[in-house]
Structure formats: structure tokens, C-alpha cells
Coordinates of C-alpha atoms and ligand atoms in Angstrom, one line a residue:
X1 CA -26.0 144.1 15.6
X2 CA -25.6 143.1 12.1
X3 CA -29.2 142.4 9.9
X4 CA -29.1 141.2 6.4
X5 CA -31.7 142.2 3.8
X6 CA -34.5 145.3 4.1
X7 CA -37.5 143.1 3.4
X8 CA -40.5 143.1 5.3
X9 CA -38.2 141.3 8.3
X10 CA -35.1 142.9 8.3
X11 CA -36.3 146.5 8.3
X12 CA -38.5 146.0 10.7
X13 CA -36.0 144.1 12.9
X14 CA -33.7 147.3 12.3
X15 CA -36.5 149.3 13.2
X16 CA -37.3 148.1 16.4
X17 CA -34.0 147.8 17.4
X18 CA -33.5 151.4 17.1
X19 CA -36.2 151.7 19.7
X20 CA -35.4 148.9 21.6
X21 CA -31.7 149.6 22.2
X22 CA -30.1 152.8 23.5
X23 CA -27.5 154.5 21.5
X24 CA -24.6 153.6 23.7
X25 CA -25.7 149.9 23.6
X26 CA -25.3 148.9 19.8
X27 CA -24.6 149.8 16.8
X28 CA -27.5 148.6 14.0
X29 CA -26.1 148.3 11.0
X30 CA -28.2 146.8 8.0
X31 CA -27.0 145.4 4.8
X32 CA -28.8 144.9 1.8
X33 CA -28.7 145.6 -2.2
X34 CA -31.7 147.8 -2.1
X35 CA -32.1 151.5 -0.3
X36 CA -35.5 150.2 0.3
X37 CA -38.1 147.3 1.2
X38 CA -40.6 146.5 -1.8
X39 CA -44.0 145.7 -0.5
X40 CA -44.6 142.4 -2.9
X41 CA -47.9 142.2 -2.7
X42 CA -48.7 145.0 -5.0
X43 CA -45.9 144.1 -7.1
X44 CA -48.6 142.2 -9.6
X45 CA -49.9 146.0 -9.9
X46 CA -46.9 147.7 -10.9
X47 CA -46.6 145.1 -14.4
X48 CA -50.6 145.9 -15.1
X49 CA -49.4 149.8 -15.2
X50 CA -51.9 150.8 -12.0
X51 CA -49.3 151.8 -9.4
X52 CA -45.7 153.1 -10.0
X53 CA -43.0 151.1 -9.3
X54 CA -41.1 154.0 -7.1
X55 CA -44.8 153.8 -5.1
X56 CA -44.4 150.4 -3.2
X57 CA -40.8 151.0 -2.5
X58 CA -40.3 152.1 1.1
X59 CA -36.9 153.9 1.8
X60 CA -35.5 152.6 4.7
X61 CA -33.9 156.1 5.2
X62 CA -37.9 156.8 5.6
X63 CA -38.0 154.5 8.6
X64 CA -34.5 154.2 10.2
X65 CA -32.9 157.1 12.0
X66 CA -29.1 156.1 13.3
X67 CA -29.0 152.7 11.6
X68 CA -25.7 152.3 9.4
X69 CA -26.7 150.9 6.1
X70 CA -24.8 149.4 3.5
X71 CA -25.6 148.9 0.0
X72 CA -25.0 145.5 -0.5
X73 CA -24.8 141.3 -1.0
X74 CA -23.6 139.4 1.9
X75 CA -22.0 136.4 -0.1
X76 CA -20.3 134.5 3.0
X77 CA -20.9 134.5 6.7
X78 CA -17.9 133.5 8.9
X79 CA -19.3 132.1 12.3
X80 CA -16.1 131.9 13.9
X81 CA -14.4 134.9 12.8
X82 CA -18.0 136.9 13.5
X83 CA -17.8 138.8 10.0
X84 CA -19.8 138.8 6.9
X85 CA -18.2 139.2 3.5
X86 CA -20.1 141.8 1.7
X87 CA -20.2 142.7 -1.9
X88 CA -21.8 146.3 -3.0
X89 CA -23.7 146.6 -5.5
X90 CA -20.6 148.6 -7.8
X91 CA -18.7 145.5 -6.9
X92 CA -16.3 146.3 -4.0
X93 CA -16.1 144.1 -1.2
X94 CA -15.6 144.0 2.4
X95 CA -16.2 142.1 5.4
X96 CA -18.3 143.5 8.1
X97 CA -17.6 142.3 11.8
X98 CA -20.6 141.4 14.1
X99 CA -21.6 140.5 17.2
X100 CA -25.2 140.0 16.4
X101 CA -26.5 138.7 13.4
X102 CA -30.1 139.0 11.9
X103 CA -30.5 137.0 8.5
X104 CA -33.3 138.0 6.7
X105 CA -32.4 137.8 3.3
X106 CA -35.8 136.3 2.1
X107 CA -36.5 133.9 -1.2
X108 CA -35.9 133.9 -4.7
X109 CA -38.4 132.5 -7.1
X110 CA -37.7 128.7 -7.4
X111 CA -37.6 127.9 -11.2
X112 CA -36.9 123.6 -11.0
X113 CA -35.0 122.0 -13.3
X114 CA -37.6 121.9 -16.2
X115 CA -35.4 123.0 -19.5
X116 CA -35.6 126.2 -20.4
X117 CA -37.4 127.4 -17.6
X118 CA -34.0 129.4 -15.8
X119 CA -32.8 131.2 -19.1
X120 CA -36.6 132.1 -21.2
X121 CA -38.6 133.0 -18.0
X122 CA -39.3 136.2 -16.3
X123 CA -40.2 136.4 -12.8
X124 CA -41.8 138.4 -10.7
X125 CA -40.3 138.8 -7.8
X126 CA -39.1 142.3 -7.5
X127 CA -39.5 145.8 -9.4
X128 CA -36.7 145.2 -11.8
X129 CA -38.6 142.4 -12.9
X130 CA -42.4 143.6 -12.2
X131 CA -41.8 146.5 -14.3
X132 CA -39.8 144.6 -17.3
X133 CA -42.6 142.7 -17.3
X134 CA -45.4 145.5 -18.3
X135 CA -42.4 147.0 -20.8
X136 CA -42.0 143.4 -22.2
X137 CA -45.9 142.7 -23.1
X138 CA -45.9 146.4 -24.8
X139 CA -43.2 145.3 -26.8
X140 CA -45.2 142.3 -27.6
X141 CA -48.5 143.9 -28.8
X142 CA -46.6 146.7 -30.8
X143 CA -44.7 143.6 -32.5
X144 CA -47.9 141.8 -33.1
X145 CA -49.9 145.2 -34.4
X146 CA -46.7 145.5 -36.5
X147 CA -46.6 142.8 -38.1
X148 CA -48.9 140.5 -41.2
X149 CA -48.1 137.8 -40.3
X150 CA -51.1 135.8 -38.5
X151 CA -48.8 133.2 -36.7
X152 CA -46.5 135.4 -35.9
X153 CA -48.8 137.9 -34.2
X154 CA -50.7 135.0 -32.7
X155 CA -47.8 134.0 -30.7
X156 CA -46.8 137.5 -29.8
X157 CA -50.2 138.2 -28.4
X158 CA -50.3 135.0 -26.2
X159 CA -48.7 135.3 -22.7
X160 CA -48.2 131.9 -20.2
X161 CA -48.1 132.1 -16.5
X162 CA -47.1 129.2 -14.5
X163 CA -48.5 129.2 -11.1
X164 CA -52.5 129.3 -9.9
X165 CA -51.1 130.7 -6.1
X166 CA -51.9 134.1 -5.4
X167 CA -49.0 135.6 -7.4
X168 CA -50.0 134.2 -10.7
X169 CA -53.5 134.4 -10.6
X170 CA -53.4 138.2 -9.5
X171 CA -51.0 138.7 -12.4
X172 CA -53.1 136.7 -15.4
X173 CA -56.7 138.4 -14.1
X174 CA -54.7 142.0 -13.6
X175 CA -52.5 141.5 -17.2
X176 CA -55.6 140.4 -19.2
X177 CA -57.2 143.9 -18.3
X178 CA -54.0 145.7 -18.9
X179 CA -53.6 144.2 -22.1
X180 CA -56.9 144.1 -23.7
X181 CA -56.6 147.8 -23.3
X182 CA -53.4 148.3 -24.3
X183 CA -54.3 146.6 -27.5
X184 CA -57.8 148.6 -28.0
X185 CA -55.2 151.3 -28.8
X186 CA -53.4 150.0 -31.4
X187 CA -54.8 150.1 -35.1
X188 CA -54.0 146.2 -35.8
X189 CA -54.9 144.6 -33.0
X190 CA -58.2 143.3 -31.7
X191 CA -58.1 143.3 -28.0
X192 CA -60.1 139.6 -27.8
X193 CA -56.7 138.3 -29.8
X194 CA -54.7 138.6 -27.2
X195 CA -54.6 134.9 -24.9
X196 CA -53.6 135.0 -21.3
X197 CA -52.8 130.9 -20.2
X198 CA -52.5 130.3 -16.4
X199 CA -51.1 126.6 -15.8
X200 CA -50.7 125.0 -12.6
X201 CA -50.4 121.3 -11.4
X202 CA -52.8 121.3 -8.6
X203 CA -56.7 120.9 -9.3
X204 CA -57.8 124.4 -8.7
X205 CA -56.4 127.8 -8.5
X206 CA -55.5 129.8 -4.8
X207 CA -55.3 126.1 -3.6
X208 CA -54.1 127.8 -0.8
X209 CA -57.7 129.4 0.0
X210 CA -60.6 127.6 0.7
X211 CA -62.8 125.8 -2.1
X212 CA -65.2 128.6 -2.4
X213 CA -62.5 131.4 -2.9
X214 CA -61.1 129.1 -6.0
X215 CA -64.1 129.1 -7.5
X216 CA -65.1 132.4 -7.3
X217 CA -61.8 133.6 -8.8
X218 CA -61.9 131.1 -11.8
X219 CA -65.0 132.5 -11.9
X220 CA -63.3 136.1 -12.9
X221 CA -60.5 134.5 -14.6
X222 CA -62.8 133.3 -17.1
X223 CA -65.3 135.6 -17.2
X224 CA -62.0 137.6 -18.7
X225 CA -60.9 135.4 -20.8
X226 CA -57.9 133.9 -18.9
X227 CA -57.6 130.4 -20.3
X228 CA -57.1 128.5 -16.8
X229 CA -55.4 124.8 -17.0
X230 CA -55.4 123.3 -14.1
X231 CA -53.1 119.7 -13.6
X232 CA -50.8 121.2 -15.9
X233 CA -47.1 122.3 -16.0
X234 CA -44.1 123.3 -18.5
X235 CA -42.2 120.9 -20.1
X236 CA -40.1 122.3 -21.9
X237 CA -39.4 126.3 -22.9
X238 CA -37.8 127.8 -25.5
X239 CA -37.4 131.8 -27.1
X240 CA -40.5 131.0 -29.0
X241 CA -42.6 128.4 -27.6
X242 CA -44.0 126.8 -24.6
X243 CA -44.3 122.9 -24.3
X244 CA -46.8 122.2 -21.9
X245 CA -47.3 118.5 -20.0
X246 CA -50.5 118.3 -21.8
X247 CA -49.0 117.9 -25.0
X248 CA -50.0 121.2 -26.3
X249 CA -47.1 123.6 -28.0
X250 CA -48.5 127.1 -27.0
X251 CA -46.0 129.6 -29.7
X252 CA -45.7 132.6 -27.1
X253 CA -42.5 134.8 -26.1
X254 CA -43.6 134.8 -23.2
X255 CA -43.3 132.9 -19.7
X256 CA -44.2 134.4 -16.2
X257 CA -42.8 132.1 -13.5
X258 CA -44.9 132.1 -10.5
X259 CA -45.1 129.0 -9.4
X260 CA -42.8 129.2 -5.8
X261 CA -40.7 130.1 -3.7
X262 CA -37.0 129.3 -2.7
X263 CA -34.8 130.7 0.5
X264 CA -32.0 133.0 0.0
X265 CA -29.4 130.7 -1.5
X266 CA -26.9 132.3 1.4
X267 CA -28.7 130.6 3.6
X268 CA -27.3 127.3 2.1
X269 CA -23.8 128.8 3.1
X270 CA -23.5 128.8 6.3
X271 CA -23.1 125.0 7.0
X272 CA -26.0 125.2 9.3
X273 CA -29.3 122.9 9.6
X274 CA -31.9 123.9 7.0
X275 CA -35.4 122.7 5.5
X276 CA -35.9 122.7 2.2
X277 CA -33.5 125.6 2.4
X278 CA -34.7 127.8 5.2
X279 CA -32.3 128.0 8.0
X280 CA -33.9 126.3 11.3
X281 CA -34.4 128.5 13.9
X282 CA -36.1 127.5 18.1
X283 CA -39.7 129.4 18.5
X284 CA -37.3 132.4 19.7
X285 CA -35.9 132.3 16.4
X286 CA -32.7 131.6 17.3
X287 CA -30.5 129.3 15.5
X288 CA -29.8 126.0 17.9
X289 CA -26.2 126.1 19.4
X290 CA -25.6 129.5 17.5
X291 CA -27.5 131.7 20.6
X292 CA -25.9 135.2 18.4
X293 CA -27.4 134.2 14.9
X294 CA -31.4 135.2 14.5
X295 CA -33.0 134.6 11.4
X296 CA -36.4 135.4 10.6
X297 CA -38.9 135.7 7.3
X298 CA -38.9 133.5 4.0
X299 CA -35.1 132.4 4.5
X300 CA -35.8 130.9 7.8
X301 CA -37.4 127.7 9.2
X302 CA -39.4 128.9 12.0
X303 CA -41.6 126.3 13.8
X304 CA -45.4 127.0 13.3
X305 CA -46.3 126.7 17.8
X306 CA -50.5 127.1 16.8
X307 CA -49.5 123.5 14.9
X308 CA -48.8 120.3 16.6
X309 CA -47.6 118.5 13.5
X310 CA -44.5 120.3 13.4
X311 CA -45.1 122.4 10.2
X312 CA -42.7 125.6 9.9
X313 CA -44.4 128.6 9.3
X314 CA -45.6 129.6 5.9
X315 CA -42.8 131.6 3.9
X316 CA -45.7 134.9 3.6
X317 CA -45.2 138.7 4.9
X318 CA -47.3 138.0 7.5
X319 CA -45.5 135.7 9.1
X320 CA -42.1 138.0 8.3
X321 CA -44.1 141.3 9.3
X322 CA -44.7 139.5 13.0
X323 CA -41.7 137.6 13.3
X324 CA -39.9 141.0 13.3
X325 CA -41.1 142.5 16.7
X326 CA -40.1 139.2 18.1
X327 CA -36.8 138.9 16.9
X328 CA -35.8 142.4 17.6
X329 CA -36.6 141.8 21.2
X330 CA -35.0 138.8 21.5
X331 CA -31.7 140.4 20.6
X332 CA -32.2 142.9 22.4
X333 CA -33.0 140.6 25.6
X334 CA -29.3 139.1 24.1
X335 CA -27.9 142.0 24.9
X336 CA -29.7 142.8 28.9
X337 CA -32.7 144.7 27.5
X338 CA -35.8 143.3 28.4
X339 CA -36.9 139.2 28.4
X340 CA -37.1 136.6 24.8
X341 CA -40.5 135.1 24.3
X342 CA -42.0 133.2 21.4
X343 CA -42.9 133.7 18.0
X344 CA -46.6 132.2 18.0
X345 CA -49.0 133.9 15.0
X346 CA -52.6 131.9 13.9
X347 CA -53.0 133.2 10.0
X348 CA -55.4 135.5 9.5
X349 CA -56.1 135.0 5.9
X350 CA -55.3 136.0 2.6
X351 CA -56.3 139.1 -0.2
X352 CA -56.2 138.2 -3.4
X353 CA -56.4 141.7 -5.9
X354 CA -58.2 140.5 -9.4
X355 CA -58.6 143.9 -10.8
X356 CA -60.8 146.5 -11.1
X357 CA -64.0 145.4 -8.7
X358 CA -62.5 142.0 -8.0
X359 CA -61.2 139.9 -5.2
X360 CA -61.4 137.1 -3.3
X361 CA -60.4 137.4 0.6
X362 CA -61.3 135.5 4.2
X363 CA -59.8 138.1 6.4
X364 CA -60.3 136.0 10.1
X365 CA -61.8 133.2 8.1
X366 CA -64.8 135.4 6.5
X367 CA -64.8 134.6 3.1
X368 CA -65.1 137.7 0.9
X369 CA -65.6 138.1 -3.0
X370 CA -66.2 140.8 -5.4
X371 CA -67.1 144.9 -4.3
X372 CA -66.5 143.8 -0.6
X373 CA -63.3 141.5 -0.6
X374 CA -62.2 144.4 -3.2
X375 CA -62.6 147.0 -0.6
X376 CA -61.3 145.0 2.6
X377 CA -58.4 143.7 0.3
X378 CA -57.0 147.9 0.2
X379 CA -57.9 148.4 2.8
X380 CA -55.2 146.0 4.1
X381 CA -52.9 146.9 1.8
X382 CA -53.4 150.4 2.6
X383 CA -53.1 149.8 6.2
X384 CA -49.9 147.4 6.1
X385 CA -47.5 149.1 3.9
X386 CA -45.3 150.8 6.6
X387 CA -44.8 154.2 5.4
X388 CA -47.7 157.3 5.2
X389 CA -45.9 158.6 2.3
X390 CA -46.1 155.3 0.2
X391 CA -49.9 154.6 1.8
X392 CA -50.8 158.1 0.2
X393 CA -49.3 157.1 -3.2
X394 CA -50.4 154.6 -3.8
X395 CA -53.9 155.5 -2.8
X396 CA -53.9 158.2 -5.1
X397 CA -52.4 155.6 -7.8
X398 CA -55.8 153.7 -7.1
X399 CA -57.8 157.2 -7.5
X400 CA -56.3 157.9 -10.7
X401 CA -56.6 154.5 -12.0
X402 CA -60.2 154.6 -11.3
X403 CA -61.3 158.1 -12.8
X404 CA -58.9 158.3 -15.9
X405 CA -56.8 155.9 -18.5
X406 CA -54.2 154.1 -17.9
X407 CA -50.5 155.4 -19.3
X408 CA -49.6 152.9 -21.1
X409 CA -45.4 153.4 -22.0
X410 CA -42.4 151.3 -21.4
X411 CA -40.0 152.5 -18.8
X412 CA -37.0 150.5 -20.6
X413 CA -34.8 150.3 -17.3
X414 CA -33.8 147.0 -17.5
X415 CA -32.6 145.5 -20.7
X416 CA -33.8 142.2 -22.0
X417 CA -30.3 140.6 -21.2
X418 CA -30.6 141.5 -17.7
X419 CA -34.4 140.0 -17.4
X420 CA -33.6 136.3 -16.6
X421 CA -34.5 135.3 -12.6
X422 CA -30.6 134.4 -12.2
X423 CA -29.7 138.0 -13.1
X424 CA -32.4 139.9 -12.0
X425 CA -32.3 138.4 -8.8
X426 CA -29.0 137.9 -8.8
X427 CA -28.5 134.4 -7.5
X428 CA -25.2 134.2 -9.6
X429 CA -23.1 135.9 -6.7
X430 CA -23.2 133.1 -4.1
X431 CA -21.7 130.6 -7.1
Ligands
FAD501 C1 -45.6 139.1 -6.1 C2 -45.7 138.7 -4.7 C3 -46.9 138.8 -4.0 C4 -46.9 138.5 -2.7 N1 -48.1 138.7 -2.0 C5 -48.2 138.4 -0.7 C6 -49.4 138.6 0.0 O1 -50.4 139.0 -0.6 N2 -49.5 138.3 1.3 C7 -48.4 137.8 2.0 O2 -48.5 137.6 3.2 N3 -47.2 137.6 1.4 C8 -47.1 137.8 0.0 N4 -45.9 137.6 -0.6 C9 -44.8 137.0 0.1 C10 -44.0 138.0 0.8 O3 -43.5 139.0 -0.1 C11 -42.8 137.4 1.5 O4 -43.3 136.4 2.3 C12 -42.1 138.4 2.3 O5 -41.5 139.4 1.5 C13 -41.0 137.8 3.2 O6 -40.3 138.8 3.8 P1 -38.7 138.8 4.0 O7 -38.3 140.0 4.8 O8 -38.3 137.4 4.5 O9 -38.1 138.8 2.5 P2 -38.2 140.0 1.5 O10 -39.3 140.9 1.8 O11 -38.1 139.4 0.2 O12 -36.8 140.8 1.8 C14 -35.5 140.2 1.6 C15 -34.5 141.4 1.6 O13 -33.2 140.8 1.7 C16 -32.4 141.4 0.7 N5 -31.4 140.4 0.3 C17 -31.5 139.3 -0.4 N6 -30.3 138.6 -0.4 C18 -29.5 139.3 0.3 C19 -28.1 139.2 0.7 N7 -27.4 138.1 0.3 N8 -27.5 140.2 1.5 C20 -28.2 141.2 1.9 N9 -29.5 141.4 1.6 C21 -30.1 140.5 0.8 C22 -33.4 141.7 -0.5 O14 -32.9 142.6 -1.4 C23 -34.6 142.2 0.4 O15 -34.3 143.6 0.7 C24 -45.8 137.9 -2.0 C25 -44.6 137.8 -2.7 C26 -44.5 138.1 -4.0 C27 -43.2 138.0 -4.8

């Protein structure tokens, strides 16, 4: 049994597979670029400098015991040959044979064909780019302190995000914090100089969330100074400025693209029915005529059974956390072990992390804000990421955060030419 990608779906799948098939039954092998799944959520963390990067990364050596795994891209798959062709990350290739396939291979941030947007954006997507992103605004403020020049440090210390969903308003309310005190520590700088602009095209922010939600967090956001427009996109982006479709020229080095989501561009090369390009899978997750392909998660189009409109499933972990047990069995049944059944899940809500004593949440349809949706919202977290030695982490990540100051350093891992989306989430290799 072949699954691609260590996500939230695919290392579960393997997981469970382990359990659910004996030794002498199947080989599980899993193949993905990273030794690990990140747990995204917390990702918005990691740029404001409260958790360490290494903390949210799950080793899937921490959670698989005779799984094979291979460090790598799957590129191709051949249906009728039953391989994948696989490209590690060093660059070797080799095809992999199969007689089970899991796709899981998730999304990449969609950036649209607004000019500029693909080469002078960062995303924020994975810890490559999370943690460029915290170096990258450092860089900024010691520019700005650095420098007399007024226009020059004005645009240095102005950061736009694109995207009001719970991605970019996490990041703007969690960055301004960061920020503001990262610039109390330089000798130049005043921290009320530095701008934080959150854009998005619908009317409110966490449009997602119910009205009262929205309102409470614009509430925070600009309470903090986040300057929040709302039916309002990019134009046009360039190394030094940011048209938006208001008119306004905002001079800033700096664009955060949060605004979507897109599948797995492999999924788009398999020749196979897809939605907006998610690979359509039966309520068993199954693709139709293809009874030995599975795919599960953000890449796949999974039909939403508490719906009767025909909605797919939203492309959240979730979703990609439940589809897993499902999927796993259903192979397994594949294979003689056990019975299929359907993947049927009724959202349970959404935590949204502002910062310090802030969040909105409607865990079960309870809506949540401040102290309490701040508490429940860790809680979650704390209860969902699927490893004790991350959960401890990154508790203690919270502990220290809370009783002393923040380090504020840049890591330098990735360089500048390697922050684009295409090349930090490599969505060159399937070209
Ligand atoms: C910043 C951020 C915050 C989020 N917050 C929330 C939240 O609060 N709540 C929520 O429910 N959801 C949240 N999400 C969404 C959630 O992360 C996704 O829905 C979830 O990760 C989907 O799981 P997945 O397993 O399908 O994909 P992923 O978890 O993205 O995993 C995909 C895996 O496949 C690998 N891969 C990719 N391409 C290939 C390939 N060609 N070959 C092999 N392997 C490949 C990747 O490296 C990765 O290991 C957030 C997402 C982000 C980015």
C-alpha cells in the first residue's frame, strides 16, 4: 500500500494501517518530502517567534513503526503500470510499484494570476516559509531603525496580508504583537510606526465564522492597530510596493499571501475527474472506476453526506484528521480485513488564536471570545496534535512565552531566493 504525503491524512492513513493490517499482509510504504507532518494550525505561531518551528513538526518515525518511508516528490502516477515516479529530495528518481494507492498530497497556497503576486509574495504555508517570514520582518525593522530616511523606513515598517480567513487574521493580530515588540528594542524605531494592513474581498473578516465571531476579532485587530480593509484586494505587486483595488499604493516589502487554498498540482496529473482541482472520490473515498486509488484531505473531492446540496467537504484538518480512519479501513477492507463504510463528519467548529489573551472560537456551535475561546482554543490544539512529545513542547513554548520575553533572532535557513510560494513549496516539479 502506497500513501503519498505525511500531512494530517497520510500519516494517519499509514498509521492505522499499521494497526489495521498484519505484517504478512502489506507492505506500507509512505512517500513524502518531509520526515514529518507539520501541524498548520500553529504555523501562524512559529513567524510571531512563540513556538519553535522544530515544535509543531511531528516525526513520522515518532508515530510509524514498520512503515517504509521515502524522502520524496511523487511527480507522475502510472495507473496502468501501478507505479509512481518519485523524485527525492537530493534529486534522484525512481519509480515505486503499488498495488494500493493513498493520495494525500494536500494544497498549496493558491496565488491567482494578479501580477506580481507569484514572484514578490511570501506564503505561509509550511515552516520553510512560517519561519522566513519572522526572519524577513526582523530584517525589515533593523533596515528601518537603520536607516534616515523617513520614506524609506515607512515602507520597511509596513507589512500587507491578503486574506481575512483564519490564516491571515491569526497572522496580522499575532505579527502586530510580535513586531511592536521587536521594534521597542531598537533605538530608532517607535513601535506605533510599524503598520500591519489585512485586505480581503469579502465584507468581514473569518467570513467563515458566524457574524458575531467577525466582529469580535476586528474588534482585536483594531484595538492593535491592524489596519483591516475589507472589499479589498491586490492589484498589482512589486519589490517595493503594493497596489491595492482601492487605488491606494501602500510602499511595503512586504506581502503575506493568505488568501486560499489550491490541491496538490499532482492531482491534476493523473487524467482523473477533479473539482476545482481536488480529485473526486465516492463517500468511501474511493476514486469511481479506480476501486485501488484512495485519496483523502485537501487534494481530494470528498462528498460532504451531512449536506444534501452536494457540497464537497471543506479542504480543513478536520476533515483530513477524520477522513484518515476511514480511508485506512477501507483499504484495508480492499485487501479482506474488515468491512468499507462512509466518510460522514458535521463540523464542529473553528479556533481562531489572536495572541496573547485572544480568540474567537464556537467549538459545537458555542461561540467563544477572549480568556475563554483563548483557553478552549489550546486546549484543542493541545489535545489534537498527535504526538506527547510535540503536545509537551509546545506547551512549555506557551509557558515560556507567558512568563519571559520573547527571543527575538533570525534563524536565516532559508535564503531570500528560495522564499517565493513556487520554490518554497515547490510546485515547479510537476512542470
Ligand atoms: C497556516 C494554516 C493554518 C491552518 N489552520 C487550520 C485550523 O485551525 N483548523 C483546520 O481544521 N485546518 C487548518 N488549516 C488547514 C489544514 O492545514 C489542512 O486542511 C490540512 O493540513 C490538510 O491535510 P492534508 O493531509 O490533506 O494535507 P497536509 O497536511 O498539507 O499534508 C500534505 C503532505 O503531502 C506532502 N506532499 C505534497 N506533495 C507531495 C507529493 N507530490 N508527493 C509526496 N508528498 C507530497 C506534503 O509535504 C505533506 O507532508 C490550516 C492551514 C494552514 C496553512
Amino acid at each position: 500500500v502506497l500513501v503519498v504525503g505525511s500531512g494530517f491524512a497520510g500519516l494517519s492513513v499509514a498509521r492505522r494501517l499499521e494497526r489495521l493490517l498484519p505484517p504478512d499482509a502489506a507492505e506500507i510504504v509512505l512517500v513524502s518530502p518531509n520526515d514529518h507532518m507539520i501541524y498548520t494550525p500553529l504555523l501562524p505561531q512559529v513567524s510571531a517567534g512563540v513556538l519553535e518551528p522544530r515544535h509543531i513538526a511531528v516525526a513520522s518515525r515518532a508515530v510509524l513503526r514498520r512503515a517504509r518511508i521515502h524522502q520524496g516528490f511523487v511527480r507522475s502516477v502510472d495507473r496502468a503500470a501501478r507505479t509512481v515516479a518519485m523524485r527525492r529530495v537530493d534529486g534522484s528518481t525512481e519509480d515505486l510499484a503499488w498495488d494500493r494507492l493513498v493520495l494525500a498530497p494536500g494544497s498549496v497556497t493558491r496565488t491567482l494570476d494578479i501580477p506580481g503576486v507569484a514572484e514578490h509574495s511570501l506564503g505561509q504555508k509550511n515552516l520553510a516559509e512560517a519561519s522566513y517570514l519572522r526572519d524577513h520582518v526582523l530584517r525589515q525593522l533593523e533596515r528601518a531603525d537603520g536607516t534616515d530616511d523617513q520614506v524609506q523606513r515607512r515602507a520597511r515598517t509596513t507589512f500587507v496580508v491578503v486574506g481575512a480567513g483564519y490564516t491571515g487574521t491569526e497572522l496580522a493580530a499575532q505579527m502586530m504583537q510580535f513586531t511592536r515588540g521587536a521594534a521597542a528594542r531598537l533605538p530608532n524605531l517607535a513601535p506605533a510606526s510599524v503598520r500591519w494592513i489585512l485586505c480581503d474581498l469579502a465584507p468581514r473578516v473569518l467570513p467563515e465564522l458566524r457574524q458575531a465571531l467577525s466582529d469580535r476579532a476586528l474588534d482585536v485587530l483594531t484595538e492593535r492597530g491592524v489596519d483591516v480593509r475589507l472589499r479589498t484586494s491586490v492589484e498589482r505587486v512589486e519589490p517595493d510596493r503594493v497596489v491595492l483595488t482601492d487605488g491606494e499604493t501602500v510602499a511595503s516589502h512586504t506581502l503575506v499571501w493568505c488568501a486560499g487554498v489550491t490541491p496538490s498540482p499532482l492531482m491534476g496529473t493523473l487524467g482523473l475527474p477533479t473539482e476545482r482541482g481536488r480529485l473526486l472520490v465516492d463517500p468511501y473515498l474511493r476514486v469511481p472506476d479506480e476501486p485501488d486509488i484512495h485519496a483523502l484531505g485537501d487534494a481530494a473531492g470528498v462528498p460532504d453526506l451531512t449536506r444534501s446540496d452536494g457540497a464537497l467537504t471543506g479542504q480543513t484538518a478536520q476533515h483530513a484528521i477524520r477522513q484518515a480512519p476511514v480511508a485506512a479501513r477501507n483499504v484495508a477492507a480492499s485487501l479482506g480485513f474488515g468491512t468499507a463504510r462512509r466518510y460522514k463528519h458535521r463540523d464542529l467548529g473553528f479556533v481562531v488564536d489572536l495572541g496573547g489573551r485572544d480568540a474567537v472560537a464556537d467549538p459545537l456551535g458555542i461561540t467563544l471570545s477572549g480568556l475563554p475561546a483563548a483557553a478552549v482554543t489550546r486546549g484543542y490544539h493541545l489535545l489534537t496534535v498527535p504526538a506527547t512529545g510535540n503536545r509537551v513542547r509546545v506547551g512549555a513554548d506557551w509557558l515560556l512565552d507567558a512568563v519571559a520575553p520573547r527571543q527575538i533572532s533570525m534563524l536565516g535557513f532559508l535564503p531570500p531566493d528560495a522564499s517565493t510560494i513556487a520554490r518554497a513549496e515547490a510546485t515547479e516539479i510537476y512542470r
